[in-house]
Amino acid sequence: MANYTAADIKSLRESTGAGMMDVKRALDEADGDLSKATEILRVKGLKGVTKREGRSASNGLVRVHVDGGAGTLVEVNCETDFVAKGQKFGELADQVLAQAVAVQAADAETLLASDLDGQTVKELLDEANAAIGEKIEVRRVARVEGDQVVSYLHKTNPDLPPQIGVLLATTGGSTQVARDIAMHVAAFAPTVLTRDDVDPATVESERRIAEETAREEGKPEQALPKIVEGRVNGFFKENVLLDQAFAKDNKKTVAQVAKEDGAAVTGFARFKVGV
């Protein structure tokens, strides 16, 4: 029997993020040598990278960095929450975020193709994929710029790293109100900043659905225009940040809260892991 302990198994799992049975097999093969077992896991992992490409990476975390008037938000994904809360995965996410900031990446493609110490970020992720034994990917990257940029991170589970991240840019106003609006964005998940940002085709589709629904409900023909406009406005109030009822005072819209603070919201980004 190989010469290793339960503590060795725990240590190797924490350092590599590999599964229990993979760790045990590697320790058996390495006769308890932790260094050799780590190498075995790495070699076997590299062989499995292609096989893992089609698997779902719906766990993970978000990381954020703000420096003056610029903020960067990244979502790094893995397959299980065990890996998501591990030290190795967290360190990888920090490295990815630092690179995104350094190259001012505004999308995942730019970040993945960028050079980091002689290799691309994509190659770095492939190595991590091999060492950890799970599919790992950078799903999304956002860069928000403005006179003032604030961030907010939220944990949906206290045992896991943050899974919702927000960047919010404003002109004028206080940092506190900007942060309150960022928290609102985390909770209410707006999709666009203003009504003008909604795809016209989407608005037309909502209008058509509202009219067809009203007819199915037997509403009077002369009342249809007002009913349709009301339902389309309801769509805007649900999806447009500035039109949403503010989380801390639902008698006011986000636009009103910002205006009372002497601010204007100029941009935002929101990521929720796996969504």
Short mmCIF file of C-alpha atoms in Angstrom, two decimals:
data_model
loop_
_atom_site.label_atom_id
_atom_site.label_comp_id
_atom_site.label_asym_id
_atom_site.label_seq_id
_atom_site.Cartn_x
_atom_site.Cartn_y
_atom_site.Cartn_z
CA MET A 1 0.00 0.00 0.00
CA ALA A 2 1.26 3.45 -0.89
CA ASN A 3 2.78 5.46 1.93
CA TYR A 4 0.48 8.46 2.37
CA THR A 5 -2.04 9.82 4.85
CA ALA A 6 -5.44 11.49 4.81
CA ALA A 7 -3.59 14.76 5.39
CA ASP A 8 -1.59 14.13 2.19
CA ILE A 9 -4.82 13.60 0.26
CA LYS A 10 -6.28 16.80 1.66
CA SER A 11 -3.11 18.76 0.90
CA LEU A 12 -2.94 17.51 -2.69
CA ARG A 13 -6.63 18.23 -3.31
CA GLU A 14 -6.23 21.78 -2.00
CA SER A 15 -3.07 22.46 -4.01
CA THR A 16 -4.37 21.06 -7.31
CA GLY A 17 -8.14 21.21 -7.03
CA ALA A 18 -8.32 17.65 -8.38
CA GLY A 19 -11.03 15.19 -7.39
CA MET A 20 -10.69 12.72 -4.52
CA MET A 21 -10.31 9.58 -6.64
CA ASP A 22 -7.87 11.23 -9.04
CA VAL A 23 -5.73 12.31 -6.09
CA LYS A 24 -5.74 8.84 -4.55
CA ARG A 25 -4.79 7.21 -7.84
CA ALA A 26 -1.96 9.68 -8.35
CA LEU A 27 -0.63 9.09 -4.83
CA ASP A 28 -0.83 5.34 -5.36
CA GLU A 29 1.12 5.66 -8.60
CA ALA A 30 3.66 7.99 -7.00
CA ASP A 31 4.02 5.78 -3.90
CA GLY A 32 3.01 8.68 -1.69
CA ASP A 33 5.41 11.24 -3.16
CA LEU A 34 3.41 14.52 -3.22
CA SER A 35 5.65 16.20 -5.78
CA LYS A 36 5.48 13.25 -8.17
CA ALA A 37 1.73 12.89 -7.63
CA THR A 38 1.27 16.55 -8.55
CA GLU A 39 3.20 15.95 -11.77
CA ILE A 40 1.10 12.87 -12.58
CA LEU A 41 -2.10 14.88 -12.12
CA ARG A 42 -0.74 17.59 -14.38
CA VAL A 43 0.23 15.19 -17.18
CA LYS A 44 -3.09 13.35 -17.05
CA GLY A 45 -4.90 16.63 -16.89
CA LEU A 46 -3.33 17.93 -20.08
CA LYS A 47 -4.54 14.84 -21.90
CA GLY A 48 -8.06 15.55 -20.70
CA VAL A 49 -8.26 19.22 -21.76
CA THR A 50 -9.89 18.45 -25.12
CA LYS A 51 -12.34 16.01 -23.53
CA ARG A 52 -13.47 18.71 -21.10
CA GLU A 53 -14.13 21.33 -23.76
CA GLY A 54 -17.76 20.28 -24.17
CA ARG A 55 -18.51 20.20 -20.45
CA SER A 56 -20.43 22.91 -18.65
CA ALA A 57 -18.56 25.44 -16.51
CA SER A 58 -21.43 27.06 -14.64
CA ASN A 59 -19.70 27.69 -11.31
CA GLY A 60 -16.93 30.16 -10.62
CA LEU A 61 -16.50 33.71 -9.39
CA VAL A 62 -16.31 37.36 -10.37
CA ARG A 63 -13.39 39.68 -9.71
CA VAL A 64 -13.32 43.46 -10.00
CA HIS A 65 -10.71 46.22 -10.09
CA VAL A 66 -11.30 49.97 -10.04
CA ASP A 67 -8.63 52.61 -10.51
CA GLY A 68 -9.88 56.18 -10.72
CA GLY A 69 -12.25 56.51 -13.64
CA ALA A 70 -11.87 52.98 -15.00
CA GLY A 71 -13.15 49.64 -13.75
CA THR A 72 -12.63 46.08 -14.96
CA LEU A 73 -14.93 43.15 -14.23
CA VAL A 74 -14.15 39.52 -15.10
CA GLU A 75 -16.08 36.28 -14.75
CA VAL A 76 -13.94 33.14 -14.43
CA ASN A 77 -15.79 29.83 -14.57
CA CYS A 78 -15.21 26.25 -13.46
CA GLU A 79 -17.38 23.15 -13.13
CA THR A 80 -17.84 22.74 -9.37
CA ASP A 81 -18.20 24.94 -6.31
CA PHE A 82 -15.41 22.93 -4.67
CA VAL A 83 -12.95 24.32 -7.18
CA ALA A 84 -14.57 27.78 -7.16
CA LYS A 85 -13.75 28.28 -3.49
CA GLY A 86 -10.26 26.81 -3.72
CA GLN A 87 -7.09 28.84 -3.27
CA LYS A 88 -5.58 27.84 -6.62
CA PHE A 89 -8.65 28.92 -8.57
CA GLY A 90 -8.80 32.20 -6.66
CA GLU A 91 -5.15 32.92 -7.42
CA LEU A 92 -5.77 32.15 -11.10
CA ALA A 93 -8.71 34.56 -11.16
CA ASP A 94 -6.56 37.27 -9.59
CA GLN A 95 -3.94 36.71 -12.29
CA VAL A 96 -6.56 36.90 -15.03
CA LEU A 97 -8.00 40.12 -13.60
CA ALA A 98 -4.57 41.74 -13.33
CA GLN A 99 -3.90 40.91 -16.98
CA ALA A 100 -7.30 42.31 -18.04
CA VAL A 101 -6.47 45.55 -16.26
CA ALA A 102 -2.97 45.69 -17.76
CA VAL A 103 -4.17 45.33 -21.37
CA GLN A 104 -7.37 47.33 -20.77
CA ALA A 105 -9.45 44.43 -22.08
CA ALA A 106 -13.13 45.13 -22.69
CA ASP A 107 -14.03 41.63 -23.90
CA ALA A 108 -12.98 38.03 -23.30
CA GLU A 109 -11.48 37.56 -26.78
CA THR A 110 -8.98 40.38 -26.29
CA LEU A 111 -7.98 39.09 -22.88
CA LEU A 112 -7.59 35.46 -23.95
CA ALA A 113 -5.35 36.42 -26.89
CA SER A 114 -3.12 38.73 -24.84
CA ASP A 115 0.45 37.79 -23.93
CA LEU A 116 1.24 37.01 -20.31
CA ASP A 117 4.85 36.12 -19.58
CA GLY A 118 5.40 34.45 -22.94
CA GLN A 119 2.07 32.66 -23.26
CA THR A 120 -1.47 33.69 -24.01
CA VAL A 121 -4.09 33.81 -21.29
CA LYS A 122 -5.88 31.02 -23.17
CA GLU A 123 -2.77 28.84 -22.79
CA LEU A 124 -2.61 29.74 -19.09
CA LEU A 125 -6.20 28.57 -18.67
CA ASP A 126 -5.46 25.33 -20.52
CA GLU A 127 -2.63 24.64 -18.07
CA ALA A 128 -4.93 25.34 -15.14
CA ASN A 129 -7.56 23.11 -16.76
CA ALA A 130 -4.98 20.33 -16.80
CA ALA A 131 -3.71 20.86 -13.27
CA ILE A 132 -7.13 21.26 -11.64
CA GLY A 133 -8.95 18.69 -13.75
CA GLU A 134 -11.96 20.81 -14.62
CA LYS A 135 -12.99 22.97 -17.54
CA ILE A 136 -11.92 26.54 -16.74
CA GLU A 137 -12.80 29.54 -18.86
CA VAL A 138 -13.07 33.30 -18.86
CA ARG A 139 -16.67 33.82 -19.84
CA ARG A 140 -17.00 37.60 -19.83
CA VAL A 141 -14.96 40.76 -19.39
CA ALA A 142 -16.24 44.31 -19.06
CA ARG A 143 -14.50 47.66 -18.81
CA VAL A 144 -16.45 50.70 -17.62
CA GLU A 145 -15.06 54.24 -17.72
CA GLY A 146 -16.43 57.50 -16.33
CA ASP A 147 -15.79 60.48 -14.10
CA GLN A 148 -16.43 58.22 -11.12
CA VAL A 149 -16.54 54.42 -11.16
CA VAL A 150 -17.63 52.31 -8.19
CA SER A 151 -17.91 48.56 -7.78
CA TYR A 152 -19.99 46.14 -5.77
CA LEU A 153 -19.55 42.39 -5.21
CA HIS A 154 -22.21 40.12 -3.76
CA LYS A 155 -22.05 36.58 -2.42
CA THR A 156 -25.09 34.47 -3.22
CA ASN A 157 -23.69 31.81 -0.88
CA PRO A 158 -21.58 32.74 2.20
CA ASP A 159 -19.33 29.71 1.64
CA LEU A 160 -18.44 30.72 -1.93
CA PRO A 161 -16.58 33.68 -3.47
CA PRO A 162 -18.63 36.57 -4.92
CA GLN A 163 -20.88 35.46 -7.78
CA ILE A 164 -22.44 38.82 -8.70
CA GLY A 165 -20.29 41.78 -9.68
CA VAL A 166 -21.24 45.32 -10.71
CA LEU A 167 -19.40 48.33 -12.09
CA LEU A 168 -21.20 51.68 -12.22
CA ALA A 169 -20.02 54.96 -13.75
CA THR A 170 -21.43 58.34 -12.77
CA THR A 171 -20.83 62.03 -13.33
CA GLY A 172 -21.19 64.18 -10.24
CA GLY A 173 -22.88 63.13 -7.02
CA SER A 174 -21.60 61.20 -4.03
CA THR A 175 -19.76 57.91 -3.84
CA GLN A 176 -22.36 56.62 -1.36
CA VAL A 177 -25.32 57.11 -3.70
CA ALA A 178 -23.33 55.65 -6.60
CA ARG A 179 -22.61 52.59 -4.48
CA ASP A 180 -26.28 52.34 -3.48
CA ILE A 181 -27.22 52.31 -7.16
CA ALA A 182 -24.56 49.66 -7.83
CA MET A 183 -26.15 47.50 -5.11
CA HIS A 184 -29.53 48.11 -6.76
CA VAL A 185 -28.09 46.87 -10.08
CA ALA A 186 -26.87 43.69 -8.36
CA ALA A 187 -30.34 43.02 -6.95
CA PHE A 188 -32.60 44.04 -9.85
CA ALA A 189 -30.50 43.01 -12.87
CA PRO A 190 -31.31 45.75 -15.41
CA THR A 191 -30.23 44.92 -18.94
CA VAL A 192 -29.68 48.44 -20.32
CA LEU A 193 -29.08 51.97 -19.03
CA THR A 194 -31.73 53.95 -20.98
CA ARG A 195 -34.76 53.25 -23.14
CA ASP A 196 -32.74 54.25 -26.18
CA ASP A 197 -30.38 51.34 -25.48
CA VAL A 198 -33.13 48.76 -25.99
CA ASP A 199 -33.04 47.09 -29.40
CA PRO A 200 -35.93 48.54 -31.47
CA ALA A 201 -36.79 45.02 -32.61
CA THR A 202 -37.24 44.01 -28.97
CA VAL A 203 -39.54 46.97 -28.32
CA GLU A 204 -41.60 46.12 -31.40
CA SER A 205 -41.85 42.51 -30.28
CA GLU A 206 -43.02 43.56 -26.80
CA ARG A 207 -45.58 45.89 -28.38
CA ARG A 208 -46.91 43.10 -30.62
CA ILE A 209 -47.13 40.62 -27.74
CA ALA A 210 -48.91 43.19 -25.57
CA GLU A 211 -51.49 43.84 -28.28
CA GLU A 212 -52.09 40.16 -29.00
CA THR A 213 -52.43 39.42 -25.29
CA ALA A 214 -54.90 42.26 -24.81
CA ARG A 215 -57.01 40.98 -27.71
CA GLU A 216 -56.95 37.44 -26.29
CA GLU A 217 -58.16 38.90 -23.00
CA GLY A 218 -61.11 40.46 -24.81
CA LYS A 219 -60.12 44.07 -24.13
CA PRO A 220 -62.17 46.72 -26.03
CA GLU A 221 -60.63 47.76 -29.35
CA GLN A 222 -60.66 51.45 -28.43
CA ALA A 223 -58.71 50.70 -25.23
CA LEU A 224 -55.93 48.73 -26.94
CA PRO A 225 -53.49 51.62 -27.65
CA LYS A 226 -53.46 52.72 -23.99
CA ILE A 227 -53.19 49.14 -22.73
CA VAL A 228 -50.32 48.37 -25.11
CA GLU A 229 -48.40 51.51 -24.11
CA GLY A 230 -48.90 50.68 -20.46
CA ARG A 231 -47.49 47.19 -20.89
CA VAL A 232 -44.55 48.37 -22.97
CA ASN A 233 -43.79 50.94 -20.27
CA GLY A 234 -43.93 48.09 -17.78
CA PHE A 235 -41.27 46.30 -19.82
CA PHE A 236 -39.07 49.41 -19.70
CA LYS A 237 -39.53 49.75 -15.93
CA GLU A 238 -38.40 46.16 -15.48
CA ASN A 239 -35.35 46.25 -17.75
CA VAL A 240 -34.08 49.85 -18.01
CA LEU A 241 -31.92 50.90 -15.06
CA LEU A 242 -32.94 54.56 -15.02
CA ASP A 243 -36.64 53.61 -15.18
CA GLN A 244 -36.52 51.01 -12.41
CA ALA A 245 -38.02 51.74 -8.99
CA PHE A 246 -35.07 52.32 -6.66
CA ALA A 247 -34.35 49.46 -4.25
CA LYS A 248 -34.17 51.69 -1.16
CA ASP A 249 -37.18 53.85 -2.04
CA ASN A 250 -39.56 52.35 -4.59
CA LYS A 251 -41.50 55.62 -4.87
CA LYS A 252 -38.58 57.03 -6.83
CA THR A 253 -36.85 55.83 -9.99
CA VAL A 254 -33.10 55.35 -10.14
CA ALA A 255 -32.94 58.41 -12.42
CA GLN A 256 -34.69 60.54 -9.79
CA VAL A 257 -32.41 59.33 -7.00
CA ALA A 258 -29.33 60.15 -9.07
CA LYS A 259 -30.66 63.58 -10.04
CA GLU A 260 -31.44 64.49 -6.42
CA ASP A 261 -27.84 63.65 -5.59
CA GLY A 262 -26.57 65.85 -8.41
CA ALA A 263 -25.42 62.82 -10.39
CA ALA A 264 -25.98 61.20 -13.76
CA VAL A 265 -25.44 57.49 -14.34
CA THR A 266 -23.39 57.08 -17.52
CA GLY A 267 -22.75 53.35 -17.69
CA PHE A 268 -22.76 50.02 -15.88
CA ALA A 269 -21.88 46.35 -16.18
CA ARG A 270 -23.32 43.42 -14.23
CA PHE A 271 -22.21 39.80 -14.23
CA LYS A 272 -23.78 36.87 -12.39
CA VAL A 273 -21.83 33.64 -12.59
CA GLY A 274 -23.40 31.16 -14.97
CA VAL A 275 -26.17 33.52 -16.13
#
